mmCIF file of C-alpha atoms in Angstrom:
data_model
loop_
_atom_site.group_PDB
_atom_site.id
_atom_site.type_symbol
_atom_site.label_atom_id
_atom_site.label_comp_id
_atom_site.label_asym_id
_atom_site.label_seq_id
_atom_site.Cartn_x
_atom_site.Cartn_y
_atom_site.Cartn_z
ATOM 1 C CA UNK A 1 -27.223 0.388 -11.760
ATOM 2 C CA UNK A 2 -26.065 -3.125 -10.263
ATOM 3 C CA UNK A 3 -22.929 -3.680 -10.261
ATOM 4 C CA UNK A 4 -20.600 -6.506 -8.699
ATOM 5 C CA UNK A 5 -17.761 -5.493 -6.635
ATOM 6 C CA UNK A 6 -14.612 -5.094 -9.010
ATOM 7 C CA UNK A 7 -12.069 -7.697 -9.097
ATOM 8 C CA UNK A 8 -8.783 -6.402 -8.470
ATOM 9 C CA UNK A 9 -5.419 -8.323 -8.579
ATOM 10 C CA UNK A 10 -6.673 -11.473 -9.916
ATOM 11 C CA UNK A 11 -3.551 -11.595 -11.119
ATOM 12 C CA UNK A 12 -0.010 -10.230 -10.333
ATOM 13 C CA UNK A 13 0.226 -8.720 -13.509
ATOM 14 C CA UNK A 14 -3.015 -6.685 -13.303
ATOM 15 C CA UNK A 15 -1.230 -4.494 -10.556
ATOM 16 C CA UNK A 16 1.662 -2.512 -11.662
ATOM 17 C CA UNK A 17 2.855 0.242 -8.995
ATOM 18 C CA UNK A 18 6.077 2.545 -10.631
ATOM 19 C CA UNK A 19 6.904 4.838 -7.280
ATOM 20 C CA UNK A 20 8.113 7.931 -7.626
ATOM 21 C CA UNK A 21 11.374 9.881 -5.973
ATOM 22 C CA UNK A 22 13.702 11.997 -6.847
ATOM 23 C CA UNK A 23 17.286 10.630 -6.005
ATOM 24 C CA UNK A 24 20.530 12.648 -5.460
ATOM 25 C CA UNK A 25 22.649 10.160 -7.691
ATOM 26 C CA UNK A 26 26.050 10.996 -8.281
ATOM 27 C CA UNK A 27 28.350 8.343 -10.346
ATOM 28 C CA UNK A 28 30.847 8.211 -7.866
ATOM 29 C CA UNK A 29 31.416 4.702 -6.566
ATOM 30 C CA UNK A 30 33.340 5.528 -3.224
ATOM 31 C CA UNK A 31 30.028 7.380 -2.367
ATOM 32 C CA UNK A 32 28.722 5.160 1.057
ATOM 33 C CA UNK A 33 25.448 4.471 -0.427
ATOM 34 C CA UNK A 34 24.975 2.329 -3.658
ATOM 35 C CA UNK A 35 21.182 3.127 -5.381
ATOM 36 C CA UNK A 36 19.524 -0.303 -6.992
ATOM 37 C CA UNK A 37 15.916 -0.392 -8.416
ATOM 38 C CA UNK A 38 13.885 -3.689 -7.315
ATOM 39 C CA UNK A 39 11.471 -4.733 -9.398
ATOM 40 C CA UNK A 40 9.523 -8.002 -7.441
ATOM 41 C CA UNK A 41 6.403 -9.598 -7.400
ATOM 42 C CA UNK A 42 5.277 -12.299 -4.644
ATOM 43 C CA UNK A 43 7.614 -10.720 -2.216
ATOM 44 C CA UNK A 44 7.068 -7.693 0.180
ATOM 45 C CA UNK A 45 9.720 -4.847 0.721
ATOM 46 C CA UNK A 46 10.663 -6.293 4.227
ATOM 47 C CA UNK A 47 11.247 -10.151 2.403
ATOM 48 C CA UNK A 48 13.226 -8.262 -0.071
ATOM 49 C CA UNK A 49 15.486 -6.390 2.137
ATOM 50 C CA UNK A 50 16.301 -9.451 3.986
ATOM 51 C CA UNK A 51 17.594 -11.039 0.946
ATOM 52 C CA UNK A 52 19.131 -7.843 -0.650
ATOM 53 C CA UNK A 53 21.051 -7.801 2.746
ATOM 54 C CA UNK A 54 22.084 -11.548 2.669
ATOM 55 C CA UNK A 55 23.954 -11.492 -0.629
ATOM 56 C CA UNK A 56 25.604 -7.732 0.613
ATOM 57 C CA UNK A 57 26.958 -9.522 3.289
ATOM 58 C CA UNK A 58 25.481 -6.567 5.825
ATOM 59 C CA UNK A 59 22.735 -6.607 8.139
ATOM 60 C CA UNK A 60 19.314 -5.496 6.956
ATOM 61 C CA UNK A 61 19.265 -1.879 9.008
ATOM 62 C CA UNK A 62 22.052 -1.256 5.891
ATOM 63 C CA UNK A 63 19.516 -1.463 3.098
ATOM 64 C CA UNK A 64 16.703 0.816 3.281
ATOM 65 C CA UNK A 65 13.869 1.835 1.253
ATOM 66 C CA UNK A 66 10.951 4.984 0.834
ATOM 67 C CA UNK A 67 8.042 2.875 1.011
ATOM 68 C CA UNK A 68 6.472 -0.257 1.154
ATOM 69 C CA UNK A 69 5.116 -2.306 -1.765
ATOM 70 C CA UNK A 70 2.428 -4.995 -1.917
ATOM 71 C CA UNK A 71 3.257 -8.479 -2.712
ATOM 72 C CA UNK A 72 0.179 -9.057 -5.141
ATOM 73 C CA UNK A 73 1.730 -6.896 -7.751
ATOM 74 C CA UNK A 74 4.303 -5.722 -9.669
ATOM 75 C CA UNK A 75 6.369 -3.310 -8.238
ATOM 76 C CA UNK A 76 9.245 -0.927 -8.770
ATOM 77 C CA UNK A 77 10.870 0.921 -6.022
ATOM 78 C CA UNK A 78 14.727 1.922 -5.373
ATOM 79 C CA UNK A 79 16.825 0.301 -2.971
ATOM 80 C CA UNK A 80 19.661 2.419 -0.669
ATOM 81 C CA UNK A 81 22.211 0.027 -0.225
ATOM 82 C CA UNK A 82 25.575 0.755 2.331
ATOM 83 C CA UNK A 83 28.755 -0.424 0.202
ATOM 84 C CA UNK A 84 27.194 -1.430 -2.736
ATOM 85 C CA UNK A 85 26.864 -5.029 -4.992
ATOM 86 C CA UNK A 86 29.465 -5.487 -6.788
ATOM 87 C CA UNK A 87 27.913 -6.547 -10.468
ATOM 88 C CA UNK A 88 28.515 -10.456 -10.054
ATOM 89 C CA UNK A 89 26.453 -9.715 -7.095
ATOM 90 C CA UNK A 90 23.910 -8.396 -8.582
ATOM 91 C CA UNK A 91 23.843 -10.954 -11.152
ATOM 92 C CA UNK A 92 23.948 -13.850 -8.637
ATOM 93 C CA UNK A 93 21.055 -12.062 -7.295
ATOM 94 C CA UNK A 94 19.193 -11.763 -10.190
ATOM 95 C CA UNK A 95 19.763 -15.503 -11.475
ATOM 96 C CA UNK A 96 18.291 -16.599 -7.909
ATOM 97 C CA UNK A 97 15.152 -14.530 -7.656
ATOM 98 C CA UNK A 98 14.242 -13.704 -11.324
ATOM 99 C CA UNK A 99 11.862 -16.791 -12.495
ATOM 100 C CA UNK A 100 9.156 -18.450 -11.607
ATOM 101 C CA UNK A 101 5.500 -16.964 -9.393
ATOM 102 C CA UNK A 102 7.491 -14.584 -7.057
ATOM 103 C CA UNK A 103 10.328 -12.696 -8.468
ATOM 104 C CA UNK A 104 12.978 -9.926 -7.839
ATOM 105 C CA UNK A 105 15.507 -8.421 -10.162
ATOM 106 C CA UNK A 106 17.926 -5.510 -9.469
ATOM 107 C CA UNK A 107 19.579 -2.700 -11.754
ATOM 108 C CA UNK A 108 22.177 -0.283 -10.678
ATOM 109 C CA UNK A 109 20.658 3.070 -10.591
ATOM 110 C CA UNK A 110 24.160 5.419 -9.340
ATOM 111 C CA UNK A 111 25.382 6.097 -6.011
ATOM 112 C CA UNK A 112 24.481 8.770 -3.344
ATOM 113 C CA UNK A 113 25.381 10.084 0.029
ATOM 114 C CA UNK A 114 22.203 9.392 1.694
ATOM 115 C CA UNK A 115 20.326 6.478 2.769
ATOM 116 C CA UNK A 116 16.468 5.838 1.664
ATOM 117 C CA UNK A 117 13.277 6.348 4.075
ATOM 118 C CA UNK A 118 9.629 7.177 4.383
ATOM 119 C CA UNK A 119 9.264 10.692 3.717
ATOM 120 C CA UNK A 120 11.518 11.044 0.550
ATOM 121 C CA UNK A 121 8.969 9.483 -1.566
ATOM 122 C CA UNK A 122 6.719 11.972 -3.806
ATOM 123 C CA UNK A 123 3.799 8.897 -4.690
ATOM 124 C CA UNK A 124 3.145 5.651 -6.615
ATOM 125 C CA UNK A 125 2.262 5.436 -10.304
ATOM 126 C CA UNK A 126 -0.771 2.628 -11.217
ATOM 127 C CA UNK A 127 -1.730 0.610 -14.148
ATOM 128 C CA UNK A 128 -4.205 -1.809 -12.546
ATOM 129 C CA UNK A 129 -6.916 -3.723 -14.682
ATOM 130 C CA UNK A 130 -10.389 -3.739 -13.008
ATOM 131 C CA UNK A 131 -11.955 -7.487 -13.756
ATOM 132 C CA UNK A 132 -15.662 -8.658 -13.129
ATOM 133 C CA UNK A 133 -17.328 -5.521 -14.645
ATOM 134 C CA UNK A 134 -21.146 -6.224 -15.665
ATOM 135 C CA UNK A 135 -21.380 -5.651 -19.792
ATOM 136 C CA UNK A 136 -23.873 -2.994 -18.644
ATOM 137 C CA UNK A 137 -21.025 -1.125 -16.765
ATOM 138 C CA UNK A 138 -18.626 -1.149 -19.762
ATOM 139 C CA UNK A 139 -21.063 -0.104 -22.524
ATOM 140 C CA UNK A 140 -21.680 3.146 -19.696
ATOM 141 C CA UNK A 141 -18.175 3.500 -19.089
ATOM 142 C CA UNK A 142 -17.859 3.611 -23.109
ATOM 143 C CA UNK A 143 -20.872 5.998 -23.013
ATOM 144 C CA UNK A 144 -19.073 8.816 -20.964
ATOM 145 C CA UNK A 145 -16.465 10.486 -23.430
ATOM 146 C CA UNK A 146 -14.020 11.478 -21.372
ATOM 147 C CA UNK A 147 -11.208 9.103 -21.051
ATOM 148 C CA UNK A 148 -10.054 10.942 -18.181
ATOM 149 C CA UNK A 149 -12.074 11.694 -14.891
ATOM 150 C CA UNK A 150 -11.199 13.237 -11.506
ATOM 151 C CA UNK A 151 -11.944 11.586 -8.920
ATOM 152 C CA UNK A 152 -12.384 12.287 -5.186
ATOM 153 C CA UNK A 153 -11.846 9.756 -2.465
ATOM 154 C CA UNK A 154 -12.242 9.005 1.009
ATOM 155 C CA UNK A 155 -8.327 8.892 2.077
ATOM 156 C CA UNK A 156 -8.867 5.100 4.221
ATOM 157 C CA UNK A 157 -5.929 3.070 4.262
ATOM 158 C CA UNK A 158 -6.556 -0.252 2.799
ATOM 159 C CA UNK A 159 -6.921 -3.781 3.973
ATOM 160 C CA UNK A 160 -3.460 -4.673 3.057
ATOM 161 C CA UNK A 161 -2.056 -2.508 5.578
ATOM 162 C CA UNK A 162 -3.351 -5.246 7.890
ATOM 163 C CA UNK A 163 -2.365 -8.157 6.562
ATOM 164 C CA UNK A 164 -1.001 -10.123 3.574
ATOM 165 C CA UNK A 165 -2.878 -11.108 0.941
ATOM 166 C CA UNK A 166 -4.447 -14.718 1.576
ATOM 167 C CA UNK A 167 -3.821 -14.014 5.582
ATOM 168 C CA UNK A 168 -5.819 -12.358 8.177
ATOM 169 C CA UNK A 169 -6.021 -8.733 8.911
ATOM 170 C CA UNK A 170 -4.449 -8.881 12.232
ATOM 171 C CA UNK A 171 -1.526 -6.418 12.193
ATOM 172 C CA UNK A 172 -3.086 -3.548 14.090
ATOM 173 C CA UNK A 173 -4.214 -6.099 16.792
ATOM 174 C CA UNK A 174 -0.493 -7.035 16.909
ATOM 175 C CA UNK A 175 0.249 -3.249 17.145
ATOM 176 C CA UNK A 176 -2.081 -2.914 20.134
ATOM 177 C CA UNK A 177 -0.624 -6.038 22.140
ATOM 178 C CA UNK A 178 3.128 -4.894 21.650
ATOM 179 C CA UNK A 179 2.218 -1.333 22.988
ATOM 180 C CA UNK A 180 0.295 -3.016 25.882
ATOM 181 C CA UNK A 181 3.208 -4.968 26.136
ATOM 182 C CA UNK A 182 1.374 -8.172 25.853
ATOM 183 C CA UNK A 183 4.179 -9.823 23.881
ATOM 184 C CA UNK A 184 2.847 -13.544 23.906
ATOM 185 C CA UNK A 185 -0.540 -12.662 22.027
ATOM 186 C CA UNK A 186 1.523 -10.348 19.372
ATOM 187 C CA UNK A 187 3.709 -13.588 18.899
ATOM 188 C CA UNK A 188 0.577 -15.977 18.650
ATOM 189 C CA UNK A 189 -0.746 -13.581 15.791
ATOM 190 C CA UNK A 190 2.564 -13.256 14.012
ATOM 191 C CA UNK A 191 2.591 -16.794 13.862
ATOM 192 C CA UNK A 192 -0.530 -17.203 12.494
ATOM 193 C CA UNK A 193 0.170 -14.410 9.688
ATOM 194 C CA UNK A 194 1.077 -16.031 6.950
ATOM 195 C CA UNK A 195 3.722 -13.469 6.797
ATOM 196 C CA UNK A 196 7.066 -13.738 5.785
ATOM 197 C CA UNK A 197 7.782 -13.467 9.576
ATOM 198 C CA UNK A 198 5.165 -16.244 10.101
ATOM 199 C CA UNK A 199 7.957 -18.833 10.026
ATOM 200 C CA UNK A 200 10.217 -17.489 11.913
ATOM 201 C CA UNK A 201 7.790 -17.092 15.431
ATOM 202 C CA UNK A 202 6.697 -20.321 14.684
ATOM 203 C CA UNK A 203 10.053 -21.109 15.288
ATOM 204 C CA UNK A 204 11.309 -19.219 18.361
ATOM 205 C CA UNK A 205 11.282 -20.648 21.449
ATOM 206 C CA UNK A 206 12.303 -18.292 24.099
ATOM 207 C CA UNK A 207 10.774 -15.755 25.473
ATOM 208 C CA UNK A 208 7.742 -14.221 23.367
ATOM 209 C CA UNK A 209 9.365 -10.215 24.012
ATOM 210 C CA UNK A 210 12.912 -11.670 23.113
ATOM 211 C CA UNK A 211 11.285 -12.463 19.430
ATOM 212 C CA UNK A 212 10.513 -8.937 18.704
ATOM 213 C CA UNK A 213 13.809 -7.915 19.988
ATOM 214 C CA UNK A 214 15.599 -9.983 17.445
ATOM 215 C CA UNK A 215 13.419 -9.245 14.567
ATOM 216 C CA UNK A 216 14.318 -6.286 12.297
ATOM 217 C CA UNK A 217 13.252 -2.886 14.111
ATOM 218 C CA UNK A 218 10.814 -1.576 11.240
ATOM 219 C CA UNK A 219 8.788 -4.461 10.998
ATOM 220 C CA UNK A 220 7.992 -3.856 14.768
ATOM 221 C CA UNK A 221 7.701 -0.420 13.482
ATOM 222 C CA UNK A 222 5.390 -1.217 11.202
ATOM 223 C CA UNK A 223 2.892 -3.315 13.091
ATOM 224 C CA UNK A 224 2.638 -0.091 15.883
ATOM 225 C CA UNK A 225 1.837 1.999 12.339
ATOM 226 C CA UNK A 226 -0.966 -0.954 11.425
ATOM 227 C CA UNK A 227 -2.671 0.029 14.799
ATOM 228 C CA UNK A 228 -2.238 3.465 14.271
ATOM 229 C CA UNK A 229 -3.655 3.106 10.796
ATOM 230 C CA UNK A 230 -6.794 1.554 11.874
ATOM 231 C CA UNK A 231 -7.550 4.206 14.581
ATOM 232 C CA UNK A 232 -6.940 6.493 12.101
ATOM 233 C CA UNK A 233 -9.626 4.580 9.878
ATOM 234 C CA UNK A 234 -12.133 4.616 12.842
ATOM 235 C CA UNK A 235 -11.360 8.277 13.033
ATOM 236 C CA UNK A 236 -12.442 9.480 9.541
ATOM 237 C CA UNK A 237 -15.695 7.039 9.533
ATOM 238 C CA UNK A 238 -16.625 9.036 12.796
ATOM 239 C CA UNK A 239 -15.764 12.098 10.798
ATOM 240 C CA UNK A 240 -17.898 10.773 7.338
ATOM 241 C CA UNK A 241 -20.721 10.011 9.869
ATOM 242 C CA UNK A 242 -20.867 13.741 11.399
ATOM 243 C CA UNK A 243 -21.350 15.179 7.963
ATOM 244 C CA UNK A 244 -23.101 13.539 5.549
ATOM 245 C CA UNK A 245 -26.830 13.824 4.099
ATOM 246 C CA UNK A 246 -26.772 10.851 2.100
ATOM 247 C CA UNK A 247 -26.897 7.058 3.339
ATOM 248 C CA UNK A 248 -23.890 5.528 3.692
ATOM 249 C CA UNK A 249 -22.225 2.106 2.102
ATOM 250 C CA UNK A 250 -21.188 0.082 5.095
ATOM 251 C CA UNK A 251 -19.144 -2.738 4.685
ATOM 252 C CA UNK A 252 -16.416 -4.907 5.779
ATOM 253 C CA UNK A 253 -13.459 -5.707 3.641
ATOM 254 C CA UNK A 254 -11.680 -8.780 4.856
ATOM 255 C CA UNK A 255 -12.858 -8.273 8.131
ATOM 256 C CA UNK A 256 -11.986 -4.683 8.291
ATOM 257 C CA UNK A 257 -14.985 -2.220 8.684
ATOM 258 C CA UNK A 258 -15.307 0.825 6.251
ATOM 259 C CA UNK A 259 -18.324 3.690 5.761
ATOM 260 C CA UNK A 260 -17.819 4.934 2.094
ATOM 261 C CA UNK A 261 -19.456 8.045 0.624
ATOM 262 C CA UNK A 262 -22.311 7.521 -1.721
ATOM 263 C CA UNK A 263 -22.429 11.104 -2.896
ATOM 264 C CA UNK A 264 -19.870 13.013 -4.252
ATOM 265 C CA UNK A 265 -21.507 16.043 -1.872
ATOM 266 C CA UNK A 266 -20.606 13.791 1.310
ATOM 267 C CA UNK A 267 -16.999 13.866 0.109
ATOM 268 C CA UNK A 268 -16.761 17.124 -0.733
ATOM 269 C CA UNK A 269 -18.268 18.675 2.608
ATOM 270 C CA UNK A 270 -15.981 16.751 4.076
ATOM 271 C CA UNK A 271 -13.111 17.940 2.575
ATOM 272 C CA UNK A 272 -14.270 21.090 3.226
ATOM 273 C CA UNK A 273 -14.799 20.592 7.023
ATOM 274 C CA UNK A 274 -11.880 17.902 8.361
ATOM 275 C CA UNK A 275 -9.347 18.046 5.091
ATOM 276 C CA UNK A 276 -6.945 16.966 7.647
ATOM 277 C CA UNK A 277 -6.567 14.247 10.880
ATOM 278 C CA UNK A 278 -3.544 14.300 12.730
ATOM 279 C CA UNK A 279 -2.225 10.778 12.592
ATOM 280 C CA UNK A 280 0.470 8.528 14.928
ATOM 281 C CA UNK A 281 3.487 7.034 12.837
ATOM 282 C CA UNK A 282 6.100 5.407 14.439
ATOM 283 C CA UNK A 283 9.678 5.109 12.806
ATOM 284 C CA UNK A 284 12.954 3.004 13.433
ATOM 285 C CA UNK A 285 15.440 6.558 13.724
ATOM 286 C CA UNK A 286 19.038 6.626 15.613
ATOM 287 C CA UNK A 287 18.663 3.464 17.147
ATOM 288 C CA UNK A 288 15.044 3.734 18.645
ATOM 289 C CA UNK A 289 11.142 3.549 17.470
ATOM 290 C CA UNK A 290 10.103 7.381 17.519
ATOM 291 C CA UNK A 291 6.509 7.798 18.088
ATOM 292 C CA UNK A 292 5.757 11.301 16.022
ATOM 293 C CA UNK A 293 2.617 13.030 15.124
ATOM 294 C CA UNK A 294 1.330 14.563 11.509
ATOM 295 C CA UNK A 295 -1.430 15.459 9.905
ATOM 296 C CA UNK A 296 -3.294 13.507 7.063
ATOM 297 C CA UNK A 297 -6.053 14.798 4.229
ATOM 298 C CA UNK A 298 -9.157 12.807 4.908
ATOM 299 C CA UNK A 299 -10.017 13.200 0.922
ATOM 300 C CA UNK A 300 -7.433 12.997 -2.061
ATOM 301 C CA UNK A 301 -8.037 14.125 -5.962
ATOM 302 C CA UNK A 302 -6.644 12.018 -8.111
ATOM 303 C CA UNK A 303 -7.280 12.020 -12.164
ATOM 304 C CA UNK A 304 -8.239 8.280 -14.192
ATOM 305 C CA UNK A 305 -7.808 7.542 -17.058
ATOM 306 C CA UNK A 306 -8.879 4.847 -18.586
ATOM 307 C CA UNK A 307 -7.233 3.176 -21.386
ATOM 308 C CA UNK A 308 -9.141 0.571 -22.307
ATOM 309 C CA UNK A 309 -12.213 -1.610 -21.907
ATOM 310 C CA UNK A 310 -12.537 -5.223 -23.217
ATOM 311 C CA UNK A 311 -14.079 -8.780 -22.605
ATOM 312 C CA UNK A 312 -12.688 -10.133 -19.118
ATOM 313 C CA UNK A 313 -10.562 -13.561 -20.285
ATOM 314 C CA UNK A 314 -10.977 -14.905 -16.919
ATOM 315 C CA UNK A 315 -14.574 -14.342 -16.559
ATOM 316 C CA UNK A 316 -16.734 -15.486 -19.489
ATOM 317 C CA UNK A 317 -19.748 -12.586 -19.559
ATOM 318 C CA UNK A 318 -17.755 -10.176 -17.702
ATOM 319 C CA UNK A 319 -15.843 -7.035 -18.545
ATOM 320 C CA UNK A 320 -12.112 -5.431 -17.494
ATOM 321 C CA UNK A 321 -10.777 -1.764 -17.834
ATOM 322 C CA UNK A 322 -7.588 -0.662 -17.436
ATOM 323 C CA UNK A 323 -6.914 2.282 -15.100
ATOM 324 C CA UNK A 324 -4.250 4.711 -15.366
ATOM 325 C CA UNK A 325 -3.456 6.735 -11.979
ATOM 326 C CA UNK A 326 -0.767 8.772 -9.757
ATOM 327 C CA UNK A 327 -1.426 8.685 -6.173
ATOM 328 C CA UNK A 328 0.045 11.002 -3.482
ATOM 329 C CA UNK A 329 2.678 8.647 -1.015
ATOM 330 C CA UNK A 330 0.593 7.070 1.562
ATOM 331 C CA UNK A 331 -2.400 6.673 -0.257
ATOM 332 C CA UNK A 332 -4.071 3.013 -1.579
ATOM 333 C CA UNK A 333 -4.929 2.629 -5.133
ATOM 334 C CA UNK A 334 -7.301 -0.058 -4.156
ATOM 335 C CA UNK A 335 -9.385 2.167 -1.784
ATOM 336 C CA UNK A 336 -9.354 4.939 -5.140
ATOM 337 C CA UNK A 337 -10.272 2.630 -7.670
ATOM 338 C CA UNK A 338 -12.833 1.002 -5.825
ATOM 339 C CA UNK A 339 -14.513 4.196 -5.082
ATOM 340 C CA UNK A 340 -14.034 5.513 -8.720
ATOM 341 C CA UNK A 341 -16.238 1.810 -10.015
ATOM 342 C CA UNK A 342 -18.953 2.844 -7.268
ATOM 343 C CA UNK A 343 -18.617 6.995 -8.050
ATOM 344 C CA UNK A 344 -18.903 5.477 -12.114
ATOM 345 C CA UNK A 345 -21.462 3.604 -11.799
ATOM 346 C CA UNK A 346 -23.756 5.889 -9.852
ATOM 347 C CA UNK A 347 -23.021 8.427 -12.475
ATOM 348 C CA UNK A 348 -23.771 6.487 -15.215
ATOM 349 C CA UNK A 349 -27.272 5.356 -14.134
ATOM 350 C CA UNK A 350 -28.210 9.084 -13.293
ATOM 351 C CA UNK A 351 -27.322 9.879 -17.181
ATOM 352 C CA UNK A 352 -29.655 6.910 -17.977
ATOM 353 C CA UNK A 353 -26.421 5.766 -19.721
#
């Protein structure tokens, strides 16, 4: 079966992440830490925080979160917030950020004891529509019964972890210069980002290892995690490569390279052989970027559903599903549901659907 590549987040709308933790609220107000859920679109978690932090009054290293969320989406996540908004805060907040293409709200959500930070979150819920489908694709994916399918995927993380949408894919190449401590080329490529820290390097004029000194600690956190992320990448493909015993789908996504499984066999003996890679993460803790080791499944199960399949409004000809999924912390709904179109496909042409 043919079968375009899906179109995914055409819109903001057609991306809706819920995450998933388990807070220790208590509904005592003197508690230090004040718990806010975020809903935003057009904004990323760091862009957020900055702004959270402004109308708090406190620096940004007082308002933390579990995870980071895309900016081509919808997102919900909580907020850990030292000292709390009072409501007319909150409501100032609101009134400032609610309208328009990009968008943040806040509602209380209790108080707690303990800040917010990767590691406490459990995963992400999905609802993501899938545009671009060929009508042959829909009437097979109409043809299969079952609703609900599992699905197993090769664990890459996705483009977006090296770049923002629109910009290039350059954040493990910033990772790389700041731990060769080449600080002028990690400020040239910040600056060309289109990132929300774009603006500011463009801006600095000192020296280029006094920027990253002044800019919030996880964010330089975070671009040492983009490098590790793509060696981890490399790492699997290497891993794909040693085991499988049918051809491979190479590709490049935005400029970043990827060898998918075309056999659910591939996947599965890899699982089997590597379910784990130990992985590099580095994290702002006690006043210092931590460089700590852990291990990462190479493969992930997952269950779709899909809840419904319909002419694609933005494409006259074309089809769009909508996808119902939970995903594990750390893992890329994109990178699933693209392999579940491929993994659908292939299935449905073997049935002779």
């Amino acid at each position: 079966m043919t079968l375009e590549y899906p179109v995914l987040k055409a819109r903001h709308t057609d991306f809706i992440v819920q995450e998933t933790i388990v807070l220790p609220v208590q509904d005592e107000p003197d508690a230090p830490y004040q718990y806010l859920r975020l809903r935003k679109c057009g904004y990323t978690t760091f862009e957020a925080i900055d702004r959270i932090a402004a109308v708090c009054g406190v620096p940004a290293s007082d308002v933390t979160a579990a995870g980071l969320k895309d900016e081509d989406a919808v997102t919900e996540q909580h907020i850990a917030c030292r000292g709390g908004l009072a409501p007319d805060r909150i409501a100032e907040f609101n009134a400032r950020h609610s309208a328009g293409d990009r968008a943040m709200s806040l509602t209380p959500h209790g108080y707690g004891r303990q800040d917010l930070r990767a590691g406490h979150l459990e995963g992400n819920g999905f609802r993501i529509t899938v545009r671009g489908l060929s009508p042959t694709f829909a009437a097979a994916l109409d043809g299969l019964g079952e609703r609900t399918r599992d699905l197993f995927f090769v664990n890459y993380y996705d483009t977006q972890r090296f770049g923002v949408a629109g910009g290039p894919k350059t954040t493990h190449h910033i990772g790389r210069a700041l731990l060769e401590n080449d600080h002028q080329t990690a400020l040239d490529l910040v600056r060309a980002s289109r990132s929300a820290e774009a603006e500011h390097a463009r801006r600095f004029a000192g020296p280029a290892a006094g920027f990253f000194d002044a800019i919030d600690p996880r964010v330089r956190a975070f671009y040492l995690c983009a490098h590790a992320s793509y060696v981890w990448n490399e790492q699997l493909t290497a891993r794909l490569r040693q085991f499988y015993r049918h051809p491979l789908d190479e590709t490049h996504r935005d400029g970043i390279p990827y060898a998918f499984a075309t056999h659910r066999d591939d996947v599965l003996s890899l699982l089997r052989r590597v379910p784990t890679l130990s992985y590099v993460r580095y994290r702002w803790t006690d006043g210092a970027i931590r460089r700590t080791e852990g291990l990462r499944p190479t493969v992930v199960q997952t269950r779709v559903r899909v809840e419904r399949t319909g002419e694609d409004t933005d494409t006259p000809g074309r089809y769009a599903c909508e996808l119902a999924l939970f995903l594990p912390t750390g893992c890329y709904a994109t990178n699933a549901v693209a392999q579940w179109v491929a993994w659908t496909a292939r299935t449905a042409a073997a049935s002779d659907l």
